[in-house]
Amino acid sequence: MNKSTRLKQLIDSAKTEYLMEAHNGLSAKIVEEAGFQGIWASGLTISAAMGVRDNNEASWTQVLSVLEFMSDATSIPILLDGDTGYGNFNNARRLVKKLEQRQIAGVCIEDKLFPKTNSFINGVAQPLADIDEFCGKIKAMKDTQQDEDFTVVARVEALIAGWGQEEALKRAEAYRQAGADAILMHSKKAEISEIEAFMKAWNGRHPVVVVPTKYYATPTERFQELGISAVIWANHNLRASVEAMQGITHKIFREESIMDVEGRVAGVDEIFRLQRADELQAAEGKYLPSPGKPAGDRP
């Protein structure tokens, strides 16, 4: 089964599924080894790992380069946080073509304006894309895909941008009719009330994905009760790595020594394992001439 089909099955599953954030090949491999069945390639964390803001400062080709390493390092499907699609319908449909070439299983685009602003920064009353224009973008992406199981998720920013439930429902329905495979409904409230109200009004008409970064205290069984298709843990690997790196770096700077650090970090052998150094050693034995073998005896 290819990656796109596996993601499609996750989104269409009768039970709530979970996707974990990754932002490079190493974190993607760690996500797969932990047991997750899908990866969320976060725009926020990929840009943060590059040291730039989540405002489309990293070009879409730079993001593609990161995705290629992530895809090569793993066998589970990746859903890209594709921001606004990096421009109009023409940019978005070219993005789909390039994602499929790299075996990326799907992309989520949001109904904001390019360049995007992160939803949690000055979130009230942010401008949103024209509904008809965004629907055209979805249609162009669906018309472009070659793999019928490639997933396009339409992210509705109406709640998080302060536009209210009525606007959220209107946009979600328009995007469903335009061909989106699922709706991502976003909220920045510290509890799940906005999502609960949406799910009640939505009444199961199409798969819904949520990102509980702010309402993280919600029991996971509540997502299943509401009929939510997938939950994205959106940025926690990046945030965990930042805290770990800050702590270790400050300690080494203060102590001018790594004597007390070695027991607190991954061993070098673990890095080699994650890099699959053993596979290269085996391949060298298979494909390189034996040491000391005369050059004239080589084929």
C-alpha positions in Angstrom: 0.0 0.0 0.0 1.4 3.4 -1.0 1.7 6.3 1.4 -1.1 8.3 0.0 -3.6 5.4 0.3 -2.5 4.9 3.9 -3.1 8.6 4.7 -6.5 8.4 3.0 -7.4 5.5 5.2 -6.3 7.3 8.3 -8.5 10.3 7.4 -11.5 8.2 6.5 -11.1 5.8 9.5 -14.2 5.4 11.8 -11.9 5.9 14.8 -9.9 8.9 15.7 -6.3 8.7 14.4 -3.2 10.7 15.5 -0.5 12.4 13.5 2.7 13.6 15.1 4.8 16.6 14.1 8.2 16.4 12.5 10.4 19.0 10.9 13.4 17.1 9.4 14.5 13.6 8.4 15.7 12.7 11.9 12.5 13.8 13.8 10.4 12.1 11.1 12.2 8.8 11.7 11.7 9.2 15.5 8.0 9.7 14.9 7.8 6.5 12.9 9.8 4.5 15.4 7.5 5.7 18.2 4.6 4.0 16.5 2.7 6.8 14.9 1.0 6.0 11.6 1.3 9.4 10.1 3.5 12.6 10.2 2.5 16.2 10.3 5.1 18.2 8.5 4.5 21.5 10.3 5.1 24.8 8.6 5.8 26.4 11.9 8.4 23.9 13.0 10.1 23.5 9.6 10.6 27.3 9.4 11.7 27.5 13.0 14.3 24.7 12.4 15.6 27.0 9.6 15.7 29.9 12.0 13.1 32.0 10.2 9.6 33.1 11.0 6.4 31.3 10.1 5.5 33.9 7.5 6.5 32.1 4.3 10.1 33.4 4.8 11.2 29.9 3.8 10.5 29.4 0.2 8.3 26.5 -0.9 11.3 24.9 -2.7 13.2 25.0 0.5 10.3 23.3 2.3 10.3 20.7 -0.5 13.9 19.9 0.1 13.2 19.2 3.8 10.2 17.0 2.8 12.3 15.0 0.5 14.7 14.0 3.4 11.7 13.3 5.6 10.0 11.1 3.0 13.3 9.2 2.3 13.8 8.5 6.0 10.4 7.0 6.6 7.8 4.6 5.3 4.7 6.2 6.9 2.6 8.9 5.2 3.3 12.6 5.5 0.7 15.4 5.5 2.3 18.7 4.7 1.2 21.9 6.4 1.2 23.8 3.1 0.2 27.2 4.5 -1.9 29.0 1.8 -0.5 26.9 -1.0 2.4 29.4 -1.5 0.4 31.7 -3.8 -2.7 31.4 -6.1 -4.2 28.3 -7.7 -1.3 28.0 -10.1 1.3 27.8 -7.3 -0.9 25.4 -5.4 -1.3 23.0 -8.3 2.4 23.0 -9.0 3.0 22.2 -5.3 0.8 19.1 -5.6 2.8 17.9 -8.6 6.1 18.3 -6.7 4.7 16.7 -3.6 3.6 13.6 -5.4 7.0 13.3 -7.0 8.4 13.0 -3.5 5.8 10.6 -2.2 4.2 13.1 0.1 0.7 11.7 0.9 -1.2 15.0 1.2 -1.2 18.7 1.9 -3.3 21.0 4.1 -3.9 24.5 2.9 -5.5 27.3 4.9 -7.8 30.1 3.9 -5.5 33.0 4.8 -3.7 35.5 2.6 -0.2 35.0 1.2 2.2 35.6 2.9 0.6 33.9 5.9 0.7 35.0 9.5 0.8 32.3 12.2 -2.7 31.8 13.7 -1.5 32.3 17.3 0.1 35.7 16.6 -2.4 38.6 16.7 -5.1 36.1 15.8 -8.3 38.3 16.2 -9.9 39.5 12.9 -7.1 38.4 10.6 -8.1 38.8 7.0 -9.2 35.6 5.2 -9.1 34.5 1.6 -12.1 35.0 -0.6 -14.2 31.9 -0.5 -14.6 31.5 -4.3 -10.9 32.1 -4.8 -10.0 29.4 -2.2 -12.5 27.0 -3.7 -10.8 27.5 -7.1 -7.5 26.7 -5.5 -8.9 23.4 -4.0 -10.3 22.4 -7.4 -7.1 23.1 -9.2 -5.2 21.0 -6.7 -7.6 18.1 -7.0 -7.6 18.3 -10.8 -3.8 18.2 -10.8 -3.2 15.2 -8.6 -2.2 12.0 -10.4 -2.7 9.7 -7.5 -6.5 9.4 -6.7 -5.7 8.9 -3.0 -3.6 12.1 -2.6 -5.3 14.1 0.2 -6.1 17.8 0.1 -7.2 19.1 3.5 -8.9 22.5 3.7 -8.0 24.4 6.9 -10.7 26.8 8.0 -9.3 29.8 10.0 -12.7 31.5 10.7 -12.8 30.6 14.4 -9.2 31.3 15.2 -9.3 34.6 13.3 -12.4 35.8 15.1 -15.0 35.4 12.3 -17.3 33.1 14.3 -19.2 29.8 13.8 -21.5 30.8 11.0 -18.6 31.9 8.8 -16.7 28.7 9.8 -19.6 26.5 8.7 -20.2 28.4 5.5 -16.5 28.1 4.5 -16.2 24.4 5.5 -19.2 23.5 3.4 -17.9 25.5 0.4 -14.6 23.7 0.6 -16.2 20.3 0.9 -18.2 21.0 -2.2 -15.0 22.2 -4.0 -13.5 18.8 -3.5 -11.5 18.9 -0.3 -11.0 15.5 1.2 -11.3 16.7 4.8 -11.8 19.9 6.8 -9.3 21.1 9.4 -11.1 23.2 11.9 -8.8 25.4 14.1 -9.4 27.0 17.4 -7.2 28.8 19.9 -9.5 28.6 22.9 -8.1 26.9 26.0 -11.1 24.5 25.9 -12.9 22.6 23.2 -16.2 24.4 23.2 -15.8 26.0 19.7 -14.9 22.6 18.2 -17.8 20.9 20.0 -20.3 23.5 18.6 -18.9 23.1 15.1 -19.0 19.3 15.2 -22.6 19.4 16.3 -23.7 21.7 13.5 -21.5 19.8 11.0 -23.2 16.6 11.8 -20.7 14.2 10.3 -21.0 15.3 6.7 -17.2 15.1 6.0 -14.0 14.1 7.8 -12.7 16.7 10.3 -9.2 17.2 11.6 -8.3 19.2 14.7 -5.1 20.6 16.2 -5.5 20.8 20.0 -2.4 22.9 20.7 -4.4 25.3 23.0 -7.1 22.9 24.3 -4.5 20.2 25.1 -6.2 19.2 28.4 -9.1 17.7 26.5 -9.4 14.0 27.2 -8.6 12.1 23.9 -11.8 10.1 24.2 -13.7 13.3 23.7 -12.3 13.5 20.1 -13.7 10.1 19.4 -17.1 11.0 20.9 -17.3 14.1 18.7 -16.5 12.0 15.6 -13.2 13.8 14.8 -11.3 11.9 12.2 -7.7 12.9 13.0 -5.9 14.8 15.7 -2.6 16.5 15.0 0.1 17.0 17.7 1.4 19.9 15.8 4.7 21.2 17.2 5.9 19.3 20.2 9.0 17.6 18.8 10.5 21.0 17.9 9.5 22.6 21.2 11.0 19.6 23.1 14.3 19.8 21.1 14.6 23.6 21.8 14.3 23.1 25.5 16.8 20.3 25.5 19.4 22.2 23.4 19.1 25.3 25.4 19.7 23.4 28.7 22.7 21.4 27.4 24.2 24.4 25.6 24.0 26.7 28.6 25.4 24.0 30.9 28.4 23.4 28.7 29.0 27.1 28.4 28.8 27.7 32.1 31.0 24.7 33.1 33.4 24.8 30.1 33.2 21.0 30.2 31.1 18.1 28.9 32.0 15.8 31.8 28.5 15.9 33.3 26.7 16.1 29.9 27.4 12.7 28.4 24.9 10.8 30.6 22.2 13.3 29.7 22.2 13.1 25.9 21.8 10.4 23.3 24.9 8.4 22.7 26.8 8.7 19.4 25.9 5.1 18.7 22.2 6.0 18.8 22.8 8.8 16.2 24.6 6.2 14.0 21.6 3.8 14.4 19.1 6.5 13.4 21.3 7.3 10.4 21.3 3.6 9.4 25.1 3.4 9.5 24.8 -0.4 9.7 23.1 -0.5 6.3 26.0 1.4 4.7 28.5 -0.9 6.3 26.7 -3.9 4.8 26.5 -2.2 1.4 30.2 -1.5 1.5 30.9 -5.2 2.0 28.7 -6.0 -0.9 29.7 -3.4 -3.4 33.3 -2.4 -2.6 36.3 -4.6 -3.4 37.8 -6.5 -0.5 40.7 -4.7 1.2 44.1 -5.8 -0.1 42.7 -7.3 -3.3 44.9 -6.5 -6.3 43.5 -3.9 -8.6 44.0 -6.1 -11.6 41.7 -8.8 -10.1 38.8 -6.4 -9.9 36.0 -6.8 -12.5 
